[in-house]
Short mmCIF file of C-alpha atoms in Angstrom, two decimals:
data_model
loop_
_atom_site.label_atom_id
_atom_site.label_comp_id
_atom_site.label_asym_id
_atom_site.label_seq_id
_atom_site.Cartn_x
_atom_site.Cartn_y
_atom_site.Cartn_z
CA MET A 1 -6.56 -12.26 -40.57
CA LEU A 2 -4.12 -10.83 -38.00
CA PRO A 3 -1.91 -7.76 -38.01
CA GLY A 4 1.44 -8.30 -39.59
CA ASN A 5 3.46 -7.75 -36.42
CA THR A 6 1.66 -10.51 -34.49
CA ALA A 7 4.08 -13.03 -33.02
CA ASP A 8 3.16 -16.57 -34.06
CA LYS A 9 3.66 -18.02 -30.56
CA THR A 10 0.96 -15.63 -29.29
CA THR A 11 -1.82 -16.89 -31.59
CA LEU A 12 -2.35 -20.46 -30.65
CA ARG A 13 -4.31 -20.06 -27.38
CA GLY A 14 -6.76 -17.76 -29.13
CA PHE A 15 -7.24 -20.14 -32.07
CA LEU A 16 -7.89 -23.11 -29.71
CA ASP A 17 -10.58 -21.16 -27.89
CA ARG A 18 -12.17 -19.97 -31.12
CA ILE A 19 -12.40 -23.35 -32.78
CA GLU A 20 -13.72 -24.95 -29.67
CA GLY A 21 -16.26 -22.18 -29.18
CA GLN A 22 -17.43 -22.40 -32.75
CA TYR A 23 -17.46 -26.14 -33.35
CA GLY A 24 -17.61 -27.59 -29.75
CA LYS A 25 -15.20 -30.02 -28.23
CA ALA A 26 -13.92 -32.91 -30.35
CA ARG A 27 -10.93 -35.16 -30.81
CA ARG A 28 -8.82 -32.70 -32.89
CA ILE A 29 -5.28 -33.11 -33.87
CA TRP A 30 -3.49 -29.72 -34.31
CA LEU A 31 -0.67 -29.79 -36.81
CA MET A 32 1.73 -26.82 -36.24
CA ASP A 33 5.03 -25.36 -37.29
CA ARG A 34 7.70 -25.43 -34.63
CA GLY A 35 7.47 -21.69 -34.16
CA VAL A 36 3.74 -21.64 -33.20
CA PRO A 37 3.31 -23.30 -29.78
CA THR A 38 5.06 -22.43 -26.57
CA GLU A 39 5.96 -25.00 -23.86
CA GLU A 40 3.21 -23.33 -21.70
CA VAL A 41 0.51 -23.78 -24.30
CA LEU A 42 1.55 -27.33 -25.00
CA ALA A 43 1.36 -28.14 -21.35
CA GLU A 44 -2.19 -26.63 -21.28
CA MET A 45 -3.12 -28.77 -24.33
CA ARG A 46 -1.92 -31.96 -22.58
CA ALA A 47 -3.77 -31.10 -19.33
CA ALA A 48 -7.12 -30.21 -21.01
CA ASP A 49 -10.10 -32.43 -20.60
CA PRO A 50 -10.28 -34.14 -23.01
CA PRO A 51 -6.64 -33.63 -24.06
CA VAL A 52 -6.03 -31.47 -27.12
CA HIS A 53 -3.75 -33.54 -29.43
CA TYR A 54 -0.98 -32.03 -31.35
CA LEU A 55 1.88 -32.94 -33.72
CA VAL A 56 4.48 -30.28 -34.06
CA GLY A 57 7.88 -30.01 -35.75
CA THR A 58 10.84 -29.63 -33.34
CA PRO A 59 14.17 -27.87 -33.98
CA LYS A 60 17.02 -30.26 -34.89
CA GLY A 61 18.91 -28.71 -32.11
CA ARG A 62 16.83 -30.73 -29.61
CA LEU A 63 18.33 -33.82 -31.18
CA THR A 64 21.52 -33.05 -29.24
CA ARG A 65 19.70 -33.44 -25.93
CA LEU A 66 17.76 -36.57 -26.99
CA GLU A 67 20.48 -38.19 -29.11
CA LYS A 68 21.68 -40.59 -26.40
CA HIS A 69 18.23 -41.93 -25.77
CA LEU A 70 17.30 -42.12 -29.57
CA VAL A 71 20.33 -44.02 -30.42
CA ALA A 72 19.26 -47.00 -28.35
CA GLN A 73 15.84 -47.10 -30.05
CA PRO A 74 15.26 -49.34 -33.10
CA TRP A 75 14.23 -48.05 -36.43
CA GLN A 76 10.57 -48.96 -37.46
CA GLU A 77 9.17 -48.95 -41.00
CA ALA A 78 6.46 -46.31 -41.26
CA ARG A 79 6.05 -46.62 -45.02
CA PRO A 80 8.32 -47.62 -47.93
CA GLY A 81 11.34 -45.39 -47.79
CA VAL A 82 10.55 -43.88 -44.39
CA GLN A 83 11.79 -45.06 -41.07
CA VAL A 84 11.01 -43.72 -37.58
CA LYS A 85 12.24 -43.98 -34.09
CA LEU A 86 9.96 -43.47 -31.10
CA LEU A 87 10.94 -42.05 -27.69
CA ALA A 88 8.31 -41.52 -25.02
CA GLN A 89 9.10 -38.90 -22.42
CA GLU A 90 6.90 -37.06 -19.90
CA GLY A 91 3.57 -37.73 -21.51
CA GLU A 92 4.95 -36.95 -25.04
CA LEU A 93 6.13 -39.03 -27.85
CA TYR A 94 9.16 -37.89 -29.90
CA VAL A 95 9.40 -39.20 -33.37
CA LEU A 96 12.66 -39.15 -35.27
CA ALA A 97 11.64 -39.64 -38.86
CA GLN A 98 14.14 -40.57 -41.72
CA SER A 99 13.14 -40.25 -45.37
CA ARG A 100 15.32 -41.87 -47.94
CA ASP A 101 14.29 -39.39 -50.69
CA ARG A 102 14.82 -36.51 -48.31
CA VAL A 103 18.28 -37.67 -47.35
CA ALA A 104 19.21 -37.76 -51.04
CA LYS A 105 17.80 -34.37 -51.63
CA GLU A 106 19.36 -32.58 -48.59
CA ARG A 107 22.71 -34.24 -49.25
CA ALA A 108 22.66 -33.03 -52.84
CA MET A 109 21.79 -29.52 -51.72
CA ARG A 110 24.63 -29.50 -49.26
CA ARG A 111 27.17 -30.76 -51.75
CA ARG A 112 26.08 -28.19 -54.29
CA GLN A 113 26.38 -25.40 -51.78
CA LEU A 114 29.82 -26.50 -50.52
CA LYS A 115 31.09 -26.66 -54.15
CA ARG A 116 29.79 -23.23 -54.90
CA LEU A 117 31.07 -21.67 -51.54
CA TRP A 118 34.59 -23.34 -51.96
CA ALA A 119 34.90 -21.93 -55.51
CA ARG A 120 33.96 -18.52 -54.38
CA LEU A 121 36.26 -18.53 -51.39
CA LYS A 122 39.10 -19.56 -53.63
CA GLN A 123 38.27 -16.82 -56.02
CA LEU A 124 38.15 -14.17 -53.19
CA SER A 125 41.48 -15.34 -51.86
CA THR A 126 43.15 -14.25 -55.14
CA MET A 127 41.45 -10.81 -55.24
CA GLN A 128 43.00 -7.53 -54.35
CA LEU A 129 40.45 -6.08 -51.91
CA THR A 130 40.24 -3.79 -48.87
CA ARG A 131 39.33 -5.43 -45.61
CA GLU A 132 35.78 -3.77 -45.77
CA GLU A 133 35.25 -5.06 -49.33
CA LEU A 134 36.30 -8.51 -48.41
CA LEU A 135 33.86 -8.71 -45.45
CA MET A 136 31.10 -7.53 -47.59
CA LYS A 137 31.89 -10.21 -50.25
CA LEU A 138 32.18 -12.93 -47.55
CA GLY A 139 28.77 -11.73 -46.27
CA ALA A 140 27.24 -12.13 -49.77
CA ALA A 141 28.79 -15.52 -50.11
CA ARG A 142 27.31 -16.56 -46.72
CA ASP A 143 23.78 -15.43 -47.86
CA GLN A 144 24.11 -17.49 -51.08
CA SER A 145 25.28 -20.66 -49.33
CA ARG A 146 24.02 -20.70 -45.65
CA ILE A 147 23.93 -24.41 -45.28
CA ALA A 148 27.55 -24.84 -46.42
CA TRP A 149 28.72 -21.72 -44.47
CA ARG A 150 27.84 -23.41 -41.21
CA LEU A 151 30.18 -26.26 -42.14
CA ALA A 152 33.09 -23.91 -42.73
CA VAL A 153 35.61 -22.28 -40.36
CA ILE A 154 36.61 -18.89 -41.78
CA GLU A 155 39.02 -16.63 -40.02
CA VAL A 156 39.63 -13.01 -41.30
CA ALA A 157 42.78 -11.28 -40.31
CA ALA A 158 42.24 -8.35 -37.87
CA ASP A 159 44.60 -5.88 -39.58
CA CYS A 160 44.56 -6.77 -43.23
CA ALA A 161 42.33 -8.18 -46.06
CA THR A 162 43.42 -11.81 -45.80
CA PHE A 163 41.51 -14.80 -44.52
CA SER A 164 41.81 -18.50 -44.13
CA TYR A 165 39.13 -21.16 -44.47
CA ARG A 166 38.79 -24.90 -43.76
CA LEU A 167 36.09 -27.49 -43.59
CA ASP A 168 34.86 -28.35 -40.06
CA ARG A 169 34.72 -32.11 -40.36
CA ASP A 170 33.04 -32.61 -37.03
CA LYS A 171 30.17 -30.41 -38.07
CA LEU A 172 30.06 -32.05 -41.47
CA ARG A 173 29.80 -35.49 -39.79
CA GLN A 174 26.95 -34.28 -37.58
CA ALA A 175 25.17 -32.62 -40.51
CA ARG A 176 25.44 -35.96 -42.58
CA SER A 177 23.90 -37.86 -39.69
CA ARG A 178 20.89 -35.44 -39.58
CA GLU A 179 20.22 -34.93 -43.19
CA GLY A 180 16.74 -36.05 -44.21
CA ARG A 181 15.69 -36.53 -40.64
CA TYR A 182 12.83 -34.67 -38.83
CA LEU A 183 12.24 -34.54 -35.13
CA LEU A 184 8.54 -34.34 -34.22
CA ARG A 185 6.81 -34.22 -30.92
CA THR A 186 3.25 -35.22 -30.09
CA ASN A 187 0.86 -36.31 -27.26
CA LEU A 188 -0.59 -39.02 -29.46
CA VAL A 189 1.35 -41.58 -27.64
CA GLU A 190 -0.84 -44.50 -28.82
CA GLU A 191 -0.77 -43.59 -32.54
CA ASP A 192 0.82 -46.03 -35.10
CA PRO A 193 4.03 -44.50 -36.63
CA ALA A 194 2.56 -44.68 -40.16
CA LYS A 195 -0.39 -42.59 -39.01
CA LEU A 196 1.97 -40.02 -37.47
CA TRP A 197 3.89 -39.80 -40.68
CA SER A 198 0.66 -39.32 -42.67
CA HIS A 199 -0.32 -36.54 -40.23
CA TYR A 200 3.09 -34.92 -40.75
CA LEU A 201 2.72 -34.98 -44.52
CA LEU A 202 -0.46 -32.93 -44.08
CA LEU A 203 1.59 -30.37 -42.31
CA VAL A 204 4.08 -30.41 -45.22
CA ALA A 205 1.21 -29.84 -47.52
CA VAL A 206 0.06 -26.79 -45.51
CA GLU A 207 3.49 -25.41 -45.58
CA GLU A 208 3.70 -25.92 -49.43
CA ALA A 209 0.34 -24.03 -49.75
CA PHE A 210 1.82 -21.03 -47.98
CA LYS A 211 4.97 -21.27 -50.17
CA ASN A 212 2.77 -21.22 -53.23
CA LEU A 213 0.67 -18.32 -52.05
CA LYS A 214 3.74 -16.24 -51.21
CA GLY A 215 5.72 -17.31 -54.10
CA ASP A 216 3.90 -18.48 -57.34
CA LEU A 217 0.75 -16.49 -56.59
CA ALA A 218 2.52 -13.41 -55.11
CA ILE A 219 0.20 -12.77 -52.16
CA ARG A 220 2.98 -10.81 -50.42
CA PRO A 221 3.69 -8.05 -50.02
CA VAL A 222 0.25 -6.60 -49.58
CA PHE A 223 0.36 -2.80 -50.09
CA HIS A 224 -3.06 -1.88 -48.79
CA GLN A 225 -4.16 0.47 -45.99
CA LEU A 226 -7.65 -0.61 -45.48
CA GLU A 227 -8.50 -3.91 -43.91
CA ALA A 228 -11.30 -4.64 -46.44
CA ARG A 229 -8.77 -4.33 -49.38
CA VAL A 230 -6.35 -6.64 -47.58
CA GLU A 231 -9.18 -9.19 -47.07
CA ALA A 232 -10.08 -8.84 -50.78
CA HIS A 233 -6.47 -9.35 -51.80
CA VAL A 234 -6.14 -12.51 -49.66
CA PHE A 235 -9.52 -13.86 -50.98
CA ILE A 236 -8.44 -13.45 -54.69
CA ALA A 237 -5.15 -15.08 -53.90
CA PHE A 238 -7.09 -18.01 -52.17
CA LEU A 239 -9.20 -18.40 -55.33
CA ALA A 240 -5.96 -18.48 -57.36
CA TYR A 241 -4.59 -21.06 -54.97
CA CYS A 242 -7.82 -23.25 -55.49
CA LEU A 243 -7.05 -23.14 -59.32
CA HIS A 244 -3.45 -23.93 -58.52
CA VAL A 245 -4.40 -27.04 -56.71
CA THR A 246 -6.98 -28.01 -59.31
CA LEU A 247 -4.21 -27.78 -62.00
CA ALA A 248 -1.95 -29.89 -59.93
CA ARG A 249 -4.60 -32.54 -59.53
CA ARG A 250 -5.24 -32.53 -63.31
CA LEU A 251 -1.51 -32.78 -63.99
CA HIS A 252 -1.19 -35.81 -61.50
CA ALA A 253 -3.84 -37.70 -63.56
CA LEU A 254 -2.97 -36.57 -67.08
CA ALA A 255 0.74 -35.39 -67.21
CA PRO A 256 2.47 -36.88 -64.13
CA GLY A 257 5.95 -35.39 -63.46
CA LEU A 258 4.91 -31.83 -64.24
CA THR A 259 4.29 -29.20 -61.59
CA SER A 260 1.81 -26.41 -61.54
CA ARG A 261 4.65 -23.91 -61.60
CA SER A 262 6.35 -25.47 -64.66
CA VAL A 263 3.08 -25.53 -66.51
CA LEU A 264 2.25 -21.91 -65.74
CA GLU A 265 5.80 -20.91 -66.82
CA LYS A 266 5.22 -22.73 -70.18
CA PHE A 267 1.85 -21.03 -70.70
CA ALA A 268 3.35 -17.60 -69.96
CA ALA A 269 5.05 -17.81 -73.34
CA MET A 270 1.56 -17.42 -74.95
CA GLN A 271 0.38 -13.85 -75.22
CA MET A 272 -2.69 -12.04 -76.39
CA ILE A 273 -2.00 -9.04 -78.69
CA ASP A 274 -4.03 -6.29 -80.53
CA VAL A 275 -2.75 -5.50 -84.08
CA HIS A 276 -3.99 -2.10 -85.27
CA LEU A 277 -3.97 -1.63 -88.97
CA PRO A 278 -4.94 1.76 -90.53
CA THR A 279 -7.00 1.66 -93.78
CA THR A 280 -6.65 4.00 -96.73
CA ASP A 281 -10.07 5.50 -96.04
CA GLY A 282 -9.02 6.62 -92.50
CA ARG A 283 -10.57 3.72 -90.57
CA GLU A 284 -8.76 1.12 -88.43
CA LEU A 285 -8.67 -2.65 -88.54
CA LEU A 286 -8.23 -4.27 -85.10
CA LEU A 287 -6.98 -7.86 -84.97
CA THR A 288 -7.05 -9.50 -81.48
CA ARG A 289 -4.75 -12.54 -81.63
CA TYR A 290 -3.08 -14.97 -79.31
CA THR A 291 0.38 -16.23 -80.21
CA GLU A 292 0.44 -19.76 -81.82
CA PRO A 293 1.67 -22.31 -79.25
CA GLU A 294 5.10 -23.93 -79.78
CA PRO A 295 5.02 -27.72 -80.49
CA GLU A 296 6.03 -28.46 -76.83
CA LEU A 297 3.06 -26.51 -75.69
CA ASN A 298 0.64 -28.11 -78.23
CA LEU A 299 1.76 -31.53 -76.81
CA LEU A 300 0.96 -30.25 -73.27
CA LEU A 301 -2.42 -28.86 -74.33
CA LYS A 302 -3.23 -32.38 -75.79
CA LYS A 303 -2.09 -34.13 -72.51
CA LEU A 304 -4.38 -31.93 -70.53
CA LYS A 305 -7.21 -32.34 -72.99
CA LEU A 306 -7.51 -28.60 -73.56
CA GLU A 307 -8.40 -26.85 -76.76
CA LEU A 308 -7.71 -23.17 -77.49
CA PRO A 309 -10.67 -21.20 -78.71
CA ALA A 310 -10.86 -19.92 -82.26
CA GLN A 311 -9.07 -16.73 -83.02
CA PRO A 312 -11.43 -13.75 -82.49
CA PRO A 313 -12.82 -12.13 -85.75
CA PRO A 314 -11.32 -8.79 -86.94
CA LYS A 315 -13.06 -5.54 -85.99
CA ILE A 316 -13.11 -2.41 -88.08
CA THR A 317 -14.00 1.03 -86.92
CA ALA A 318 -16.85 2.94 -88.57
CA ALA A 319 -16.06 5.40 -91.36
CA PRO A 320 -15.00 8.75 -90.03
CA SER A 321 -17.67 11.43 -90.20
CA PRO A 322 -17.42 13.81 -93.11
CA PRO A 323 -16.29 17.27 -92.35
CA ILE A 324 -19.12 19.69 -91.86
CA PRO A 325 -18.87 22.67 -94.28
CA LEU A 326 -18.77 26.20 -92.74
#
């Protein structure tokens, strides 16, 4: 637990010392997001005795500097559908990984965004707007299609509400060549490419865990003033994440193809309600009932080998007390 205004890049050195102090020296591999380490800390990790190993994501912008060297390297098969290129430099190993499935996914995302952006720009070009309104609507279009926006050249007139737009084909060509590719760096220079890829998939799993915590399980924002309450909030969210993972494992075995999120959305259609019925003698009948599942949800329950409990029995309040005569 760290204060919310803590910069990621200031945390790594403290974590290295804490883990080593608590568990002793060992051959550990640190998997990190690209925003966590600094060049100074990475140099310290390489110089440590024994060296502290790491595998960290690297901004795609670094590809520009390494592109000439990587082009000359052959592709190697890390696993079915995944190829890697390895480039050793100054005690580090750069790994350019290419996933066939990821290429298809990122390419589809880019095409979808370009189509949406072009339709919106065409629509804006026919609207009667002030220059300020045009700039605001262009800003909204950029927020909705950031990937596609970087591939467009948009020029707004300086003195009126008109603009022109075109596709930057050089940027598009460069984007296509980098879709589905990841640049990693590590000091595990002797590792097999397949092992490096399996390590990277662990990092992807960690990032997915944070995504689930912040999204599906709504751990953020945390509106608490006391640290103990913040810790309690995070602890409950962690327990919810454990259940989330358990559900995902169960789905993998019994209903492959479904995600925890989709199942939770389906179960959200079921509700527990209390029906209050007044009786003629002044009492009240309480019926606690859950809504009957739809056929699709019934099928899902059977797939997961789950059974709903019996509907609770009705409850009736005691007879009202007779009035006390004066």
